[in-house]
XYZ file of C-alpha atoms in Angstrom:
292
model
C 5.016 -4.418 7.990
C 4.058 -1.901 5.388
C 2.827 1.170 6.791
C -0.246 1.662 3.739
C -1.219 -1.659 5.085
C -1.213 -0.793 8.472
C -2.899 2.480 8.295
C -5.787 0.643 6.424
C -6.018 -1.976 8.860
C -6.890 1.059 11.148
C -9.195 2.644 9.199
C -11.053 -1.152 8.721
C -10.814 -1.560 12.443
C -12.446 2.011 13.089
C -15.294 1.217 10.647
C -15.644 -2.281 10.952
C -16.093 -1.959 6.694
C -14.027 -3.086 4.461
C -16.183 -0.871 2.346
C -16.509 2.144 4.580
C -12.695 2.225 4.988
C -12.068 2.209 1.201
C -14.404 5.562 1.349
C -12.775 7.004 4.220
C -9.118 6.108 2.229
C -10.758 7.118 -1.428
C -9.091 3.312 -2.687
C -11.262 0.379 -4.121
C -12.510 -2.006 -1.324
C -10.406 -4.987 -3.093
C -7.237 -2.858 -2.496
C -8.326 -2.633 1.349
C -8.778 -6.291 1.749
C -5.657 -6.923 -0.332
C -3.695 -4.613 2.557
C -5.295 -6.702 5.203
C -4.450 -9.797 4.007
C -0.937 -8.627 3.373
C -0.546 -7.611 6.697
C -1.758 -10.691 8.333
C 0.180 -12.983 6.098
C 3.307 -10.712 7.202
C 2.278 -10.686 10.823
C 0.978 -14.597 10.353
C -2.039 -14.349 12.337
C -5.537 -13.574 11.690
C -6.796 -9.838 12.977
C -10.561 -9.838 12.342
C -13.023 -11.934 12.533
C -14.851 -12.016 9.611
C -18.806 -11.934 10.031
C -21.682 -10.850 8.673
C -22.413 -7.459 10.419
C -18.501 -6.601 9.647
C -14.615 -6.983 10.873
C -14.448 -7.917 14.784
C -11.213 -7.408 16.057
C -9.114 -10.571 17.076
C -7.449 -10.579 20.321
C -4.288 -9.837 18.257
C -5.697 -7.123 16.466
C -6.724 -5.418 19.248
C -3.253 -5.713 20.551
C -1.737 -4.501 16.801
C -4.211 -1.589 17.043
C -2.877 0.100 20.089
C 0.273 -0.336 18.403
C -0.742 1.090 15.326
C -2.577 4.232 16.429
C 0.314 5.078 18.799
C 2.593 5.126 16.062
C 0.483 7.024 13.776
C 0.189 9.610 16.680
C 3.759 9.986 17.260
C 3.972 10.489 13.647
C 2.198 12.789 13.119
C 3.714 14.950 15.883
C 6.521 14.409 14.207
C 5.415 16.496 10.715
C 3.812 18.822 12.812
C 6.600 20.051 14.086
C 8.689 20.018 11.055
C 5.659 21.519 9.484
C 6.079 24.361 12.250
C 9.531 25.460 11.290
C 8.078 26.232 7.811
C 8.239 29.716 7.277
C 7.029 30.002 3.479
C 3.750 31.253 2.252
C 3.133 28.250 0.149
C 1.188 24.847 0.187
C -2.270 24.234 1.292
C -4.105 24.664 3.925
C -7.091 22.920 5.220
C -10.221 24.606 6.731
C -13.422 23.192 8.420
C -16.558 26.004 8.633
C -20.135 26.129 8.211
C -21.867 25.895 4.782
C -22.956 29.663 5.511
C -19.490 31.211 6.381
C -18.322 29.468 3.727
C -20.672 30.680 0.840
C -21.318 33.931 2.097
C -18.162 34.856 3.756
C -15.442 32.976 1.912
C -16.749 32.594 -1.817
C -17.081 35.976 -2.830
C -13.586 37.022 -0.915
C -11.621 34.328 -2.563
C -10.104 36.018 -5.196
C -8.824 38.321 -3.325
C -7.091 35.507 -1.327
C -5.403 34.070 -4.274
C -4.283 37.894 -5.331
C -2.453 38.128 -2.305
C -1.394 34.607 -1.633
C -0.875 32.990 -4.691
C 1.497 29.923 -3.703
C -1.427 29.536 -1.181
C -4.204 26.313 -2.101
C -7.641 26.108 0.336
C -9.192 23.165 1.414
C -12.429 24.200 2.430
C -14.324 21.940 4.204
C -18.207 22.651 4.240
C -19.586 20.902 7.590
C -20.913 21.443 11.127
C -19.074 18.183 12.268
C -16.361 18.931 14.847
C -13.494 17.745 12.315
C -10.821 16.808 14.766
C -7.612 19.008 14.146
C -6.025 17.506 16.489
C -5.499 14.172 13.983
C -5.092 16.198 11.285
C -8.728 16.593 9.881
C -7.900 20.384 9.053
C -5.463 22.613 9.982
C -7.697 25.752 11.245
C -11.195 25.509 12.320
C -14.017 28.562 11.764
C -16.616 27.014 14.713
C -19.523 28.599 16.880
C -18.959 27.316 19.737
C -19.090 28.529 23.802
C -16.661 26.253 25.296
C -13.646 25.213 22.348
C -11.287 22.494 23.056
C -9.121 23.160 25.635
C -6.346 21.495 22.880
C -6.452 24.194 20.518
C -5.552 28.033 20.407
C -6.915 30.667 18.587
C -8.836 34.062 18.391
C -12.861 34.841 20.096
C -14.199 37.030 17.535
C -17.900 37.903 18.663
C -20.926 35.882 18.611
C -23.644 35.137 15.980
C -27.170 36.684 16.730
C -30.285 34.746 15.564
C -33.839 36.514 15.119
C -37.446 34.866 13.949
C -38.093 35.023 10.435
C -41.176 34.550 7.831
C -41.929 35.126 4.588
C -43.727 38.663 3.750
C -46.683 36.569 2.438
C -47.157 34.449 5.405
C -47.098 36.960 8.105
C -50.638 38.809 6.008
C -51.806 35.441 5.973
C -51.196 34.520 9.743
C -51.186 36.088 12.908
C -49.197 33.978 15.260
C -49.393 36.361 18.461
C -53.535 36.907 17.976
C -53.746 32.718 16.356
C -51.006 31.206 17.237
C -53.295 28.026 16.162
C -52.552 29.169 12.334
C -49.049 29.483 12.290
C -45.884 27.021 12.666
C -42.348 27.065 14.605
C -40.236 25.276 11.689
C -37.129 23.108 12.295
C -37.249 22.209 15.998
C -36.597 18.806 17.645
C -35.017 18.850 21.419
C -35.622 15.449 22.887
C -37.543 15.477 26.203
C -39.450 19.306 25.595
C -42.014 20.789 23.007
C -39.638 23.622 21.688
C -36.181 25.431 22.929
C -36.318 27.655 25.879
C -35.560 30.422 23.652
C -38.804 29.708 21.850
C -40.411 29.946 25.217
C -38.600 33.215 25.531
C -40.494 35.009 21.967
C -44.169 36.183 21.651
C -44.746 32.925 19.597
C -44.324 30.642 22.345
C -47.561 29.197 21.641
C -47.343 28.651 18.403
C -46.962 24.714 17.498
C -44.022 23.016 16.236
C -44.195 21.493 12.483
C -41.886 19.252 10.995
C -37.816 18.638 11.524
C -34.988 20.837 9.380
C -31.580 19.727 10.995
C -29.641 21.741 8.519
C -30.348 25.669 8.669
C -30.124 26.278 4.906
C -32.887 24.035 4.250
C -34.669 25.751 7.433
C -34.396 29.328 5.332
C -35.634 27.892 1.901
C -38.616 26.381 4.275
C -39.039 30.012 5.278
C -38.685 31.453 2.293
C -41.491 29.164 0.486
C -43.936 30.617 3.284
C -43.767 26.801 4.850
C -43.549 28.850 8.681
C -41.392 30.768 11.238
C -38.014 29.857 11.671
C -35.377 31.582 14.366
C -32.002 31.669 11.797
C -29.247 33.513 12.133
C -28.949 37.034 10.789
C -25.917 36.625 9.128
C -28.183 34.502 6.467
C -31.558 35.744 6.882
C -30.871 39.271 6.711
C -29.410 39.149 2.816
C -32.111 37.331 1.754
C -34.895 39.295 -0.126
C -37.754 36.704 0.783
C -37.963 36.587 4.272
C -38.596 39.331 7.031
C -38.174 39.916 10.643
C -41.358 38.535 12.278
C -40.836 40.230 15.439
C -39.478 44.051 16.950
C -37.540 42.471 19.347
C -33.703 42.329 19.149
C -31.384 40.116 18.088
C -30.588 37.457 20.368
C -27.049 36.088 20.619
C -26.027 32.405 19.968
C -22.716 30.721 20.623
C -18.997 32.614 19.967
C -16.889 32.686 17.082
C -13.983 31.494 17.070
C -10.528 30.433 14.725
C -8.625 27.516 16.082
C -5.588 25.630 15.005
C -3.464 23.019 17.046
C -0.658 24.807 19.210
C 2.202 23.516 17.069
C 0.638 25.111 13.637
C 0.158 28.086 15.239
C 3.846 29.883 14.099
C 3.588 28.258 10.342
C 3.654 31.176 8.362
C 0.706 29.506 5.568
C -1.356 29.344 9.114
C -1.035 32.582 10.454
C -1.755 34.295 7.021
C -4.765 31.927 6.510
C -5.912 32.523 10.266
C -5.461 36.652 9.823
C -7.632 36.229 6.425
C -10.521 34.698 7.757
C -10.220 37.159 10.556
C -10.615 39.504 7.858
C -13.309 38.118 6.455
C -15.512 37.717 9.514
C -14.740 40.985 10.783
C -16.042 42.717 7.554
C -19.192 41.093 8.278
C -19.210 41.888 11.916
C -22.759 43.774 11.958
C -24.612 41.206 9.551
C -23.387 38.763 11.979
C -24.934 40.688 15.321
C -27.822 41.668 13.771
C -26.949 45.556 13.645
């Protein structure tokens, strides 16, 4: 069996797509279901059942799968640990991180990176997803987070502190401690309560909930447009010219920081450099990030 088939037939089997697995693989979906044919005519059974909501699994499938994904495991295990005896400051290396770390950390700092490592390539990866490392997603994680996984090792830097925000304009036009009726909490959905205990916790605990921003960028622009209050982090909110502090109160802290890798990356020389550098980067930024 050919291994680019198998792998495919994973990827189909995860997704139940033909389509979504030629994304996830960046091939044409007629290369995917070429593969999977292949690999059935070599195996001579069928391993999906072909309907309209997708690929189902045959019994034999299933049974190929375990297969399949234990190999790929073990292989991958395998260049790990030949990637750990790699003692060269060279190659690439993969990174997962917010979209605001990431544009206001890492952007303006990387040409400094390349000056010092220049046989060095990033893969930044702009998401909030919890890209698993441990599969080989990425090979060092920047996440906010209270409890990491227990799989990976790394550094607790501080935490993030968040504050409540407006526009200049829209606090002279509302008064959401003496009307709380006027003004709007932006970006809040918790299933099963009306706002966040930490809402509950401000001076605008009355003030009503508008709308739904899952993504805290958008949140800010909201804020910045004079759309409402928003609690954002001060790493963001702070640097931005078009909002202001809506209340006297401090800073309140959200979840750590922290820089993970797997525990058999963590001696590769690209890794630790990488790791120390984003270290750096976060620690220059250490008061934006509290709220100083």
């Amino acid at each position: 069996m050919d291994w680019e088939d198998l792998k495919t037939f994973t990827e189909v089997a995860t997704t139940g797509s033909v389509r979504k697995a030629a994304r996830a693989l960046g091939v044409h979906h007629s290369t995917v279901s070429r593969r999977v044919e292949r690999l059935e005519a070599d195996v001579a059974t069928r391993l999906f059942d072909r309907r309209p909501e997708g690929f189902a699994l045959t019994a034999c499938g299933e049974e190929l799968l375990s297969v399949a994904r234990r190999f790929a495991d073990e292989l991958r295990d395998a260049g790990r640990s030949i990637a750990g005896r790699d003692s060269a400051l060279s190659g690439r290396v993969t990174l997962t991180m917010a979209e605001p770390i990431a544009v206001h950390g890492f952007a303006p700092r990387l040409p400094e990176f390349v000056a010092r490592f220049p046989e060095l390539e990033l893969d930044i990866r702009v998401t909030v997803s919890m890209l698993d490392i441990s599969r080989g997603a990425a090979d060092i994680a920047i996440r906010m987070d209270n409890n990491p996984p227990e799989t990976l090792v790394g550094k607790r830097l501080f935490a993030f502190h968040e504050t409540v925000y407006a526009s200049p304009d829209y606090l002279r036009a509302h008064d959401p401690v003496g009307d709380p009726a006027s003004a709007r909490w932006l970006g809040w959905r918790i299933a099963g309560r009306a706002r966040p205990l930490w809402v509950e916790a401000t001076e605008f605990r009355d003030v009503p909930v508008w709308g739904a921003f899952g993504n805290v960028a958008m949140q800010q622009a909201a804020v910045r447009a004079g759309l409402g209050l928003a609690a954002l982090p001060c790493y963001m909110a702070d640097r931005d010219p078009g909002l202001v502090r809506a209340t006297a109160r401090e800073p309140v802290a959200g979840r750590d920081i922290w820089i993970l890798t797997h525990p058999d990356l963590r001696h590769v020389a690209r890794i630790r450099a990488v790791m120390a550098f984003a270290e750096e980067v976060l620690r220059a930024d250490r008061a934006l990030f509290l709220g100083a």
